[in-house]
PDB file of C-alpha atoms in Angstrom:
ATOM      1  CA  UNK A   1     -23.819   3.853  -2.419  1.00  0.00           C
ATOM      2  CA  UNK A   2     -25.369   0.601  -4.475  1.00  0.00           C
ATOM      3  CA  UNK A   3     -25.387  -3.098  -2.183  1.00  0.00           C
ATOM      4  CA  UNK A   4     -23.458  -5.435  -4.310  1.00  0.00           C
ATOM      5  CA  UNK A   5     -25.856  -7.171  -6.554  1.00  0.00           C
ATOM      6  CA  UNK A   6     -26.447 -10.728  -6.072  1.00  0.00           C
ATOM      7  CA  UNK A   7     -25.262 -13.969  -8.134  1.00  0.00           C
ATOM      8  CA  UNK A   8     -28.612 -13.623 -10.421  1.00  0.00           C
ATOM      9  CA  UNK A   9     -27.255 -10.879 -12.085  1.00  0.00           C
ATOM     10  CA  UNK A  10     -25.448 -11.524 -15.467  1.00  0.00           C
ATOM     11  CA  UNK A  11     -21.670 -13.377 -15.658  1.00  0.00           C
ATOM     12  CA  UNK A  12     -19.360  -9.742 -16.057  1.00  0.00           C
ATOM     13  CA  UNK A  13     -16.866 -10.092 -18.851  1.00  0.00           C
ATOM     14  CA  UNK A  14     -13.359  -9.236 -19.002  1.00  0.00           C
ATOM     15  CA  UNK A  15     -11.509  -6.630 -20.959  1.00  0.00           C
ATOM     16  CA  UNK A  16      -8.525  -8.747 -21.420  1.00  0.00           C
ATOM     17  CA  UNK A  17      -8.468 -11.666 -19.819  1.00  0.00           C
ATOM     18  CA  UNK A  18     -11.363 -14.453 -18.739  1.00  0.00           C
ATOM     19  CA  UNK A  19     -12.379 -13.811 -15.015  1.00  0.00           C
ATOM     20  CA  UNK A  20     -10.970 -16.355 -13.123  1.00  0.00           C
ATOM     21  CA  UNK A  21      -8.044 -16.730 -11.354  1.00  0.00           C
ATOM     22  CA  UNK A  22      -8.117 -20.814 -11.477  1.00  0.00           C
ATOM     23  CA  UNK A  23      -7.223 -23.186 -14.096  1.00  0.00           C
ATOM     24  CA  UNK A  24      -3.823 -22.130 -15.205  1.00  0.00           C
ATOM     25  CA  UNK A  25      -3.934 -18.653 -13.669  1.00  0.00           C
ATOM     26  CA  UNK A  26      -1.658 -18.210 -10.642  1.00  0.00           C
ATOM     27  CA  UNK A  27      -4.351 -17.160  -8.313  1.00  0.00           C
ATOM     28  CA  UNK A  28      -4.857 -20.421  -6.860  1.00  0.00           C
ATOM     29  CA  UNK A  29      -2.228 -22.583  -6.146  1.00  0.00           C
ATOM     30  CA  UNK A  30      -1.591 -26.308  -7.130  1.00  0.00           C
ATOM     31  CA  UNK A  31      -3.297 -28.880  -4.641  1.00  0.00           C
ATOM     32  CA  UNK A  32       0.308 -30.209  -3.387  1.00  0.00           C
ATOM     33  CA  UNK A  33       1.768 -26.766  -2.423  1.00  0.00           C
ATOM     34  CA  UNK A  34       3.335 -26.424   0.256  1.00  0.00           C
ATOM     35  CA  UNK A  35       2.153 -23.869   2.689  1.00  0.00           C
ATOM     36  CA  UNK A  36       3.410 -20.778   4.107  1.00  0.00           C
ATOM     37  CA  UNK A  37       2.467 -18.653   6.769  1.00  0.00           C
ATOM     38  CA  UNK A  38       2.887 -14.642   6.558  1.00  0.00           C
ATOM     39  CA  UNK A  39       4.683 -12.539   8.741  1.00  0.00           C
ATOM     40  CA  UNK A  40       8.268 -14.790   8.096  1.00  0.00           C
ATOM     41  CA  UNK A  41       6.354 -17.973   9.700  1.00  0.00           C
ATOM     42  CA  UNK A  42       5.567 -20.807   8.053  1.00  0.00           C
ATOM     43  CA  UNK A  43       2.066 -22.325   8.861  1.00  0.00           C
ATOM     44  CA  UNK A  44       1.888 -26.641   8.783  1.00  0.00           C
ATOM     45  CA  UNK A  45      -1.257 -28.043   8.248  1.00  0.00           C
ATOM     46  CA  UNK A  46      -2.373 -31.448   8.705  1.00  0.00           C
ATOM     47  CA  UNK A  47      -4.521 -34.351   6.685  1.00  0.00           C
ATOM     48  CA  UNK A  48      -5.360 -31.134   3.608  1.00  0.00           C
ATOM     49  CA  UNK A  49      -6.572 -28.651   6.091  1.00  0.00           C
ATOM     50  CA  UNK A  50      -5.159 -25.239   6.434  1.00  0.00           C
ATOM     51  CA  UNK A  51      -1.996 -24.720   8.626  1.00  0.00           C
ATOM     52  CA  UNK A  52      -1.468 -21.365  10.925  1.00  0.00           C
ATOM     53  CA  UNK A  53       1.426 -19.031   9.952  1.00  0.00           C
ATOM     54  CA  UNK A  54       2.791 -16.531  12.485  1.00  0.00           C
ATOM     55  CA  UNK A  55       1.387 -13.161  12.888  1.00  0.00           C
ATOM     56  CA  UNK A  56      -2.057 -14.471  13.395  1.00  0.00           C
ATOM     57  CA  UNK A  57      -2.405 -14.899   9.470  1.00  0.00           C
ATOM     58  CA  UNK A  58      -3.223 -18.250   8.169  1.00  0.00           C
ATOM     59  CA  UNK A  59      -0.732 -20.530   6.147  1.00  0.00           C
ATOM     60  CA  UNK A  60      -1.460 -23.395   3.642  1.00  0.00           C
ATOM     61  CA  UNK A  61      -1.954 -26.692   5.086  1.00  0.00           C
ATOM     62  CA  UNK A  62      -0.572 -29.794   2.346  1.00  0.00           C
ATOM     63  CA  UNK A  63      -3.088 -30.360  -0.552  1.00  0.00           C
ATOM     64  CA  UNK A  64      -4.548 -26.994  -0.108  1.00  0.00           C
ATOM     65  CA  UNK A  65      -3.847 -23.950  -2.827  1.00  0.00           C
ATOM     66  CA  UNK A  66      -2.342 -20.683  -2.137  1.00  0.00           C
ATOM     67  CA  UNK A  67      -4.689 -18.346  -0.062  1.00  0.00           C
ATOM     68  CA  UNK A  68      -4.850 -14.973  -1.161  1.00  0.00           C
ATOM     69  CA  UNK A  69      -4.374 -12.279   1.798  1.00  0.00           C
ATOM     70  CA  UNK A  70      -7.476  -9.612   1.258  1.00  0.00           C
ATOM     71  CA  UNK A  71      -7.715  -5.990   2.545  1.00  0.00           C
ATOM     72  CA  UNK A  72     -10.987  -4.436   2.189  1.00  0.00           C
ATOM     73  CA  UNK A  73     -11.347  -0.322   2.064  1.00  0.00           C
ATOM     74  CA  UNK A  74     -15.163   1.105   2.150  1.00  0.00           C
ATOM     75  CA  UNK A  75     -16.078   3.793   4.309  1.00  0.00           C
ATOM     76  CA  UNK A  76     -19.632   1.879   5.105  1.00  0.00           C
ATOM     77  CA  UNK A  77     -19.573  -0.182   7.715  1.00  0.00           C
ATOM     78  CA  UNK A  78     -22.179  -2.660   6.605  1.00  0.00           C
ATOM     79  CA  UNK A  79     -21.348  -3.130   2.926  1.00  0.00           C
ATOM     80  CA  UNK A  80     -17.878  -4.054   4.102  1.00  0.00           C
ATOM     81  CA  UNK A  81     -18.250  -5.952   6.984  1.00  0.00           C
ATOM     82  CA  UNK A  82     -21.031  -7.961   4.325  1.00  0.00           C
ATOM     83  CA  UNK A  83     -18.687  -8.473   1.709  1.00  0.00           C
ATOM     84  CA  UNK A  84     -16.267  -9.613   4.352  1.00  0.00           C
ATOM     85  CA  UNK A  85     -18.617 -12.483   5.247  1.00  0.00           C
ATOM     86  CA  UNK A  86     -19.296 -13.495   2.144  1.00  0.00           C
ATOM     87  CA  UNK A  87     -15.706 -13.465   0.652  1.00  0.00           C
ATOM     88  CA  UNK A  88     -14.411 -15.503   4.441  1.00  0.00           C
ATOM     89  CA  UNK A  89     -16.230 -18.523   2.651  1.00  0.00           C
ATOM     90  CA  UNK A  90     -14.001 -18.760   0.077  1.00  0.00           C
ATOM     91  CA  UNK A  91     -11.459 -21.554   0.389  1.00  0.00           C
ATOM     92  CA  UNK A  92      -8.865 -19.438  -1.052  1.00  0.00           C
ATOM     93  CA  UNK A  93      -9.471 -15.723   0.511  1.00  0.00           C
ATOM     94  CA  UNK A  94      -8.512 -14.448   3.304  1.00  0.00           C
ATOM     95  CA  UNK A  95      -9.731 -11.153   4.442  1.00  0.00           C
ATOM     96  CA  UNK A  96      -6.759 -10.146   6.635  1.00  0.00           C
ATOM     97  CA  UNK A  97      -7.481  -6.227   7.654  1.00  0.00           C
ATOM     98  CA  UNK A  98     -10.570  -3.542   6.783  1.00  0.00           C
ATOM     99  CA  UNK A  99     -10.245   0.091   6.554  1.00  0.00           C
ATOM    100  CA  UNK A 100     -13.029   2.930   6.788  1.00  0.00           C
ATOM    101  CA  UNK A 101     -11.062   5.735   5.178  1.00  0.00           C
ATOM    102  CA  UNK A 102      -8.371   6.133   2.390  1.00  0.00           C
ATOM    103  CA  UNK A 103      -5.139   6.801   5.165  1.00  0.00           C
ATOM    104  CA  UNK A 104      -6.591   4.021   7.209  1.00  0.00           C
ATOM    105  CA  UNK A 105      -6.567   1.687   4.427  1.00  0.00           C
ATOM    106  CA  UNK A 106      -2.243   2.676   3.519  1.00  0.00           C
ATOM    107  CA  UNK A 107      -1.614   1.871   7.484  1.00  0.00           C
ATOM    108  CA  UNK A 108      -3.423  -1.572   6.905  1.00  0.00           C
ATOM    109  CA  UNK A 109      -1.853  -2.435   3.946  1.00  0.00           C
ATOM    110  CA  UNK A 110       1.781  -1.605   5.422  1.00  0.00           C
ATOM    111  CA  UNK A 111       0.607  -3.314   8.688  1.00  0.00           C
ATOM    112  CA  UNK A 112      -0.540  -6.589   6.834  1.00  0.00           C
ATOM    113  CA  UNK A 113       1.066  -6.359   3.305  1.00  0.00           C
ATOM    114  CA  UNK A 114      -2.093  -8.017   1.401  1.00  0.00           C
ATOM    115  CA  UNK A 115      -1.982  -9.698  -2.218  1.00  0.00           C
ATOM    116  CA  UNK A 116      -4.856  -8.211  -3.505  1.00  0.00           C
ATOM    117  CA  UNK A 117      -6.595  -4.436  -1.840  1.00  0.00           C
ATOM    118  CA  UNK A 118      -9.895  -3.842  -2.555  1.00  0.00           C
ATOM    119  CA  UNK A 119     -10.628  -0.041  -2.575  1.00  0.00           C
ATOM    120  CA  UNK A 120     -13.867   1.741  -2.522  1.00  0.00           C
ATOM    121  CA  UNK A 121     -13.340   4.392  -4.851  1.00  0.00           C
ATOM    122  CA  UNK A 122     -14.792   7.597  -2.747  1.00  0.00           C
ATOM    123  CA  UNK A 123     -13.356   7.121   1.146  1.00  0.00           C
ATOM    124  CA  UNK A 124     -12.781  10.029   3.432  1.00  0.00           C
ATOM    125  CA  UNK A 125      -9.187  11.268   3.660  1.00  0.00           C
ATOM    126  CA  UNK A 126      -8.000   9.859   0.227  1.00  0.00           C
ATOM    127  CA  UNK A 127      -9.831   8.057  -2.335  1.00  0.00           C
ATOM    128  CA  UNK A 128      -9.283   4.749  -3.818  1.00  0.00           C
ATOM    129  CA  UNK A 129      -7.221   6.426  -6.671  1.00  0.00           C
ATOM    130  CA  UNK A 130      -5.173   7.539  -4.578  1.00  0.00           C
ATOM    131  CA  UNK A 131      -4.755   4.846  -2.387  1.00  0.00           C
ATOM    132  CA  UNK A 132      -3.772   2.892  -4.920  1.00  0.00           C
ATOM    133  CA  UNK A 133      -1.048   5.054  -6.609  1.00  0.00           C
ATOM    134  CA  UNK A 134       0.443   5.253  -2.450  1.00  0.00           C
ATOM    135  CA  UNK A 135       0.296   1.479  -2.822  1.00  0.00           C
ATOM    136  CA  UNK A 136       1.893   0.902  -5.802  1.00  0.00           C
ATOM    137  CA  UNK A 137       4.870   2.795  -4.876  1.00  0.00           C
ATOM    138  CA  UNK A 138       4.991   1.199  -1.261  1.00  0.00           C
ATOM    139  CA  UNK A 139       3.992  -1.835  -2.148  1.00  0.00           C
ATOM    140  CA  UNK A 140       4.582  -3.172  -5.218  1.00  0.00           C
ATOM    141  CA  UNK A 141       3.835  -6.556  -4.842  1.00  0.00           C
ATOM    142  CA  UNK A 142      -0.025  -5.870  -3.603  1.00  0.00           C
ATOM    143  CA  UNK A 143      -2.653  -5.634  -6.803  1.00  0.00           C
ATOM    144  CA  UNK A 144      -5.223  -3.058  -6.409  1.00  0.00           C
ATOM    145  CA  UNK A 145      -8.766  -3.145  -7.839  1.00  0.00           C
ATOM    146  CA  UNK A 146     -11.064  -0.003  -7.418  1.00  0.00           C
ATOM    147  CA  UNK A 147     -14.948  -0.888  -6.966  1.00  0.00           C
ATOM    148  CA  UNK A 148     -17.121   1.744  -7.128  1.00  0.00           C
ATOM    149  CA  UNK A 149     -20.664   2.796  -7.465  1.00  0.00           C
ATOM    150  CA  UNK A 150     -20.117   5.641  -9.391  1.00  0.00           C
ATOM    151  CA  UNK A 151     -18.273   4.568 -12.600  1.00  0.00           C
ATOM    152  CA  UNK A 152     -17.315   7.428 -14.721  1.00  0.00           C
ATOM    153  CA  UNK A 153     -14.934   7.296 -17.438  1.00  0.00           C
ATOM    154  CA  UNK A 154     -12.696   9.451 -15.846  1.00  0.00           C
ATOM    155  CA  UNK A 155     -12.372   7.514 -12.550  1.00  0.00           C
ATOM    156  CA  UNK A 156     -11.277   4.451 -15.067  1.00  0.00           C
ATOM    157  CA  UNK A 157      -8.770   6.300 -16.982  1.00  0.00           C
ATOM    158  CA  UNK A 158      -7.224   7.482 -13.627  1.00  0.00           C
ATOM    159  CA  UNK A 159      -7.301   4.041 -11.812  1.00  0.00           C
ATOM    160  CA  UNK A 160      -5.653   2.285 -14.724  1.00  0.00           C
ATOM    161  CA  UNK A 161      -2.926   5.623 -14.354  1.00  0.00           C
ATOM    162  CA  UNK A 162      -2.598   4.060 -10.625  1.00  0.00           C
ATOM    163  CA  UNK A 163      -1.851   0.953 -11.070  1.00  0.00           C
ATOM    164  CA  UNK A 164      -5.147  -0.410 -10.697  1.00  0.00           C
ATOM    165  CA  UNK A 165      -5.628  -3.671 -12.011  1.00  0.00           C
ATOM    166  CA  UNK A 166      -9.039  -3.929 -11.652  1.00  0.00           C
ATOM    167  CA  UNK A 167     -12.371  -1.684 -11.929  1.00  0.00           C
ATOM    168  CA  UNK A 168     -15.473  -2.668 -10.796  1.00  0.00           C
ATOM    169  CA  UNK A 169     -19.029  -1.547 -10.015  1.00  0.00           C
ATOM    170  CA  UNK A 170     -21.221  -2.515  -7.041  1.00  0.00           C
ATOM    171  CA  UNK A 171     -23.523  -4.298  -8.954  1.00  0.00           C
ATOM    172  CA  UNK A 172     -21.200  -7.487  -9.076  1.00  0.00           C
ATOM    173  CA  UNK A 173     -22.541 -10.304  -7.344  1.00  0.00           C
ATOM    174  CA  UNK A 174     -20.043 -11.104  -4.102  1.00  0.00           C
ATOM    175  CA  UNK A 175     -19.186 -14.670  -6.245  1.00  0.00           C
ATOM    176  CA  UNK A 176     -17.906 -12.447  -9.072  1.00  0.00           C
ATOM    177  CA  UNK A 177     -15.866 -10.527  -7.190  1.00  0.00           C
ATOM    178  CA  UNK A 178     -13.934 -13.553  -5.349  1.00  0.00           C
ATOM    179  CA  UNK A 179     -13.292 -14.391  -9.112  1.00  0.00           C
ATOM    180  CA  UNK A 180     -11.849 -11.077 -10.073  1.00  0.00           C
ATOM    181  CA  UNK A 181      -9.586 -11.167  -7.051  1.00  0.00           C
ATOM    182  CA  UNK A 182      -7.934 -14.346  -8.243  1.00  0.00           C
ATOM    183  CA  UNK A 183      -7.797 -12.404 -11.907  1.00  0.00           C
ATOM    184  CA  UNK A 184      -6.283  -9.857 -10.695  1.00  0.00           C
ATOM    185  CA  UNK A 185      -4.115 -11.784  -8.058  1.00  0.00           C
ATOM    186  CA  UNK A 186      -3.041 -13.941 -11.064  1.00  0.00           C
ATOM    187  CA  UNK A 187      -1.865 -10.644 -12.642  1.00  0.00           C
ATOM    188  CA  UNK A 188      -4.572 -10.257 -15.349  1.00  0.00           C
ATOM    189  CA  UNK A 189      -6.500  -7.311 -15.543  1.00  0.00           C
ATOM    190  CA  UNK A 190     -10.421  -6.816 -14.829  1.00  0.00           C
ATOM    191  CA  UNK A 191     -12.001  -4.007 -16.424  1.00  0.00           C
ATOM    192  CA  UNK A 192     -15.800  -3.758 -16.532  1.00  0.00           C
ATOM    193  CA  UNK A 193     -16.920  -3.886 -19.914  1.00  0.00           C
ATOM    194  CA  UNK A 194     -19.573  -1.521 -19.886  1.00  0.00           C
ATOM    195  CA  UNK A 195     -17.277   1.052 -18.145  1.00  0.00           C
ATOM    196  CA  UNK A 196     -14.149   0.438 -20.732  1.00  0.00           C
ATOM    197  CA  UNK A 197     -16.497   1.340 -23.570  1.00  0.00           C
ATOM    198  CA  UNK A 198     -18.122   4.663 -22.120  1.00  0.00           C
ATOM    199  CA  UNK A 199     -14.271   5.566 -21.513  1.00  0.00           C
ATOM    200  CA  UNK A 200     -13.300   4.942 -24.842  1.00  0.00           C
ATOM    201  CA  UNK A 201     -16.079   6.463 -26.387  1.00  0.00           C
ATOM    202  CA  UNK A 202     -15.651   9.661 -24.049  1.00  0.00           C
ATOM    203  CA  UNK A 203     -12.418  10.792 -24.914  1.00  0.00           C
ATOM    204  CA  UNK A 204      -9.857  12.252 -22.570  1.00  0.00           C
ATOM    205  CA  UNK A 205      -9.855  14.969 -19.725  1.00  0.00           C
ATOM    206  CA  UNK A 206      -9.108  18.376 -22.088  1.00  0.00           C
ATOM    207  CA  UNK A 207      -7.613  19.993 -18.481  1.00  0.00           C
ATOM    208  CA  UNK A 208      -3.826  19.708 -18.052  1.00  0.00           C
ATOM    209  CA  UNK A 209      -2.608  18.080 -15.254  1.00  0.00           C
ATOM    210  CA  UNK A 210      -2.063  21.676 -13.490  1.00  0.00           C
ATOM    211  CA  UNK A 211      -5.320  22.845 -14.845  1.00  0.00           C
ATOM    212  CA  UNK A 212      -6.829  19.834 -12.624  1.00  0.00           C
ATOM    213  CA  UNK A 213      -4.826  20.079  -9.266  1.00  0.00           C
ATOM    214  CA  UNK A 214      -5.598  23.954  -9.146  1.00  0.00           C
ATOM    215  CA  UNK A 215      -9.534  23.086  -9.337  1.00  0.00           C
ATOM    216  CA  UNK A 216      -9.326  19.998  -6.795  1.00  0.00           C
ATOM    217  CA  UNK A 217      -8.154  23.242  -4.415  1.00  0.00           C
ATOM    218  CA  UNK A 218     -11.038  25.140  -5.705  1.00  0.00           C
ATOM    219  CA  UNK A 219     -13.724  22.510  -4.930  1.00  0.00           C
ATOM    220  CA  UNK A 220     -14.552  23.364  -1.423  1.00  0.00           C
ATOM    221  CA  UNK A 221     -14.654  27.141  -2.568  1.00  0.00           C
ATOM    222  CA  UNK A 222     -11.318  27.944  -1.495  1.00  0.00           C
ATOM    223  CA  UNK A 223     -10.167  31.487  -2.181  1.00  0.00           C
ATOM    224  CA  UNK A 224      -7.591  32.279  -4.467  1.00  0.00           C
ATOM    225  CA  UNK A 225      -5.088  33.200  -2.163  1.00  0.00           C
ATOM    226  CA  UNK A 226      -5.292  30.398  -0.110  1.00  0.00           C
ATOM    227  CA  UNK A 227      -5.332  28.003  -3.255  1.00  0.00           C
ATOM    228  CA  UNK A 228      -2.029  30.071  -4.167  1.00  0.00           C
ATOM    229  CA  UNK A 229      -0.623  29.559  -1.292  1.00  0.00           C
ATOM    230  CA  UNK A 230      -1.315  25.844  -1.107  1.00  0.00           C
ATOM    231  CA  UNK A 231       0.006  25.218  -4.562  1.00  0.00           C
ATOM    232  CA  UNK A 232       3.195  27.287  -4.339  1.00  0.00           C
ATOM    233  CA  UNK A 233       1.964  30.341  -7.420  1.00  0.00           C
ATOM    234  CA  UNK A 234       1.377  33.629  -7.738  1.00  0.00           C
ATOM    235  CA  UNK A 235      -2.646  35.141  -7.355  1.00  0.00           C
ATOM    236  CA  UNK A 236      -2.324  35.936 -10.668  1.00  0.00           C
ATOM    237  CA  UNK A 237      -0.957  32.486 -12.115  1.00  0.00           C
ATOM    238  CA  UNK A 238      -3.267  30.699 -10.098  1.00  0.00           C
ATOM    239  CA  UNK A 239      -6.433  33.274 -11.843  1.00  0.00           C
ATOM    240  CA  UNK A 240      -4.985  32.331 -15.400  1.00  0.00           C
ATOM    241  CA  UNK A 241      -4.894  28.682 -14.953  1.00  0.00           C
ATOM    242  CA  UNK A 242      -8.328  28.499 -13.457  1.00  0.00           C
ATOM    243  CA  UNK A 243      -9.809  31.148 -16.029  1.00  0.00           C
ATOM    244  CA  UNK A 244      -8.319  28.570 -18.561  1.00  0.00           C
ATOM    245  CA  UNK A 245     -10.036  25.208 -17.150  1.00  0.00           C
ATOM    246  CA  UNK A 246     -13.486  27.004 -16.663  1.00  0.00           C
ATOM    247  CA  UNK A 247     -13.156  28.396 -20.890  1.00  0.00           C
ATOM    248  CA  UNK A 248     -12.687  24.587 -21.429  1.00  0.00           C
ATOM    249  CA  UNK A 249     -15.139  23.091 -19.903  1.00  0.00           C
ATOM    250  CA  UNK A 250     -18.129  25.760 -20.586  1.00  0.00           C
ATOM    251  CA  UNK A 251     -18.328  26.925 -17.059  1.00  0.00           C
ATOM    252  CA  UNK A 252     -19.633  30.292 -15.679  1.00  0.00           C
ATOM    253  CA  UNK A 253     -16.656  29.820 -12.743  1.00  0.00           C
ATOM    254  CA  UNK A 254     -14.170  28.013 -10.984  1.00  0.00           C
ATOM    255  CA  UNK A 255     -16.375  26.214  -8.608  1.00  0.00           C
ATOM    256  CA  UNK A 256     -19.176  25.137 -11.702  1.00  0.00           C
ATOM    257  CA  UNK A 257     -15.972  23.777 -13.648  1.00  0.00           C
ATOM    258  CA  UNK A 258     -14.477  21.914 -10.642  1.00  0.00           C
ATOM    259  CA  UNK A 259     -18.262  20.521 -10.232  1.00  0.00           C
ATOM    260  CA  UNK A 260     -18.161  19.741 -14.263  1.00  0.00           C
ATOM    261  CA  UNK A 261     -14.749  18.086 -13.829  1.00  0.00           C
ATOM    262  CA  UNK A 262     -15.752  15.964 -10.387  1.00  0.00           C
ATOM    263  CA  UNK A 263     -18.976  14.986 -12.334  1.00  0.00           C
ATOM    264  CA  UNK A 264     -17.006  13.501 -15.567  1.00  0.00           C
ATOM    265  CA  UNK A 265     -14.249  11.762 -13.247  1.00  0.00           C
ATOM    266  CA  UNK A 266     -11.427  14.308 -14.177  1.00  0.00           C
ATOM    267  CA  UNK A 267     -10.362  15.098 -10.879  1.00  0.00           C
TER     268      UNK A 267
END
């Protein structure tokens, strides 16, 4: 997995909206607001500095903006607990919980309820995808933004299916990221440019949805009883479909097509 790259590296455009949350975006709040702590406590803060809420989050002290509660999902330890650093010196962002696997990163969320989740997009467990489509339903009121190291057109097409509202690779410098948060906090969207065109350009997954759950089970080299069994069909129905997906995609078998599929970001 790529280190994120460092503030040398060219300004990242948006697909839709400029990349920052300030400036008449909500994502930072006016200097007079008055602050609130989270978890039904309000935090007062004193001479501009930053108040303490309840529930050991912090509030908004007078004269400071809004702060923007931050969960962080990657499964390795030391890019996350370096991005944490380096996004706990921003005024406005608050890393409030850190998860190492997808199911980890749901319990935080419903623990802390965040503003703003940032999901690695391959965890253990569950991957960012899905994390985020859990997320949306559960919590409607926390953004989601999938970074990722590994940014196929299919992973895009499936985020933005989630809910996403941002999609990211780990080449953006730490600063760039803090300003994508307060895009996507603002509710903007944040779409890598490089990443929207390859999606456009590719064209979309040719497997139907059942065609694509039925090779998921295959991708460990399930048999096809047990992958019957799992998804509730026949032997036989279960044969078809996967016959079907591998004729699509130009594959000798069910496992090279699920590898095909994985590759292009279809499953």
């Amino acid at each position: 997995m790529e280190e994120y790259g460092s503030a040398e590296e060219p300004e990242v455009g948006t697909a839709e909206e400029p990349g920052a949350g300030a400036g008449g975006g909500s994502g930072v709040g006016a200097a007079g607001m008055a602050g609130a702590g989270t978890g039904g406590g309000s935090g007062a803060g004193t001479g501009g500095g930053s108040g303490a809420g309840t529930g050991g989050e912090p509030g908004v002290g007078a004269g400071a903006g809004a702060v923007i509660r931050v969960l962080l999902a990657d499964d390795e330890h030391l890019i996350r607990g370096a991005l944490a650093a380096l996004l706990r010196l921003e005024d406005d962002l608050q890393v409030v919980a850190e998860a190492a696997s997808g199911p980890e990163a749901v319990a935080m969320a419903r623990a802390h309820r965040p503003d703003v989740a940032v999901l690695d997009l391959q965890m253990p467990g569950a991957d960012g995808v899905k994390v985020a489509t859990s997320l949306r339903s559960e919590l409607p009121a926390c953004r989601t933004m999938i970074v990722t190291s590994h940014g196929r057109p299919g992973h895009l097409k499936r985020a933005l299916e989630a809910g996403a509202r941002g999609f990211v690779p780990k080449t953006v410098s730490a600063q760039q990221l803090a300003e994508i948060i307060r895009t996507v906090h603002a509710g903007s969207r944040y779409v890598d440019p490089e990443l929207a065109a390859d999606a456009i350009s590719s064209g979309d997954s040719p497997l139907t949805a059942r065609e694509a759950e039925l090779l998921e089970l295959a991708e460990d080299g399930a048999p096809i009883a047990e992958i019957a069994e799992r998804a509730g069909l026949t032997q036989g129905t279960v044969r078809n479909y996967l016959s079907a997906a591998a004729a699509k995609l130009g594959a000798e078998n069910r496992h090279a097509a699920a590898r095909t599929a994985r590759a292009q970001g279809w499953l």
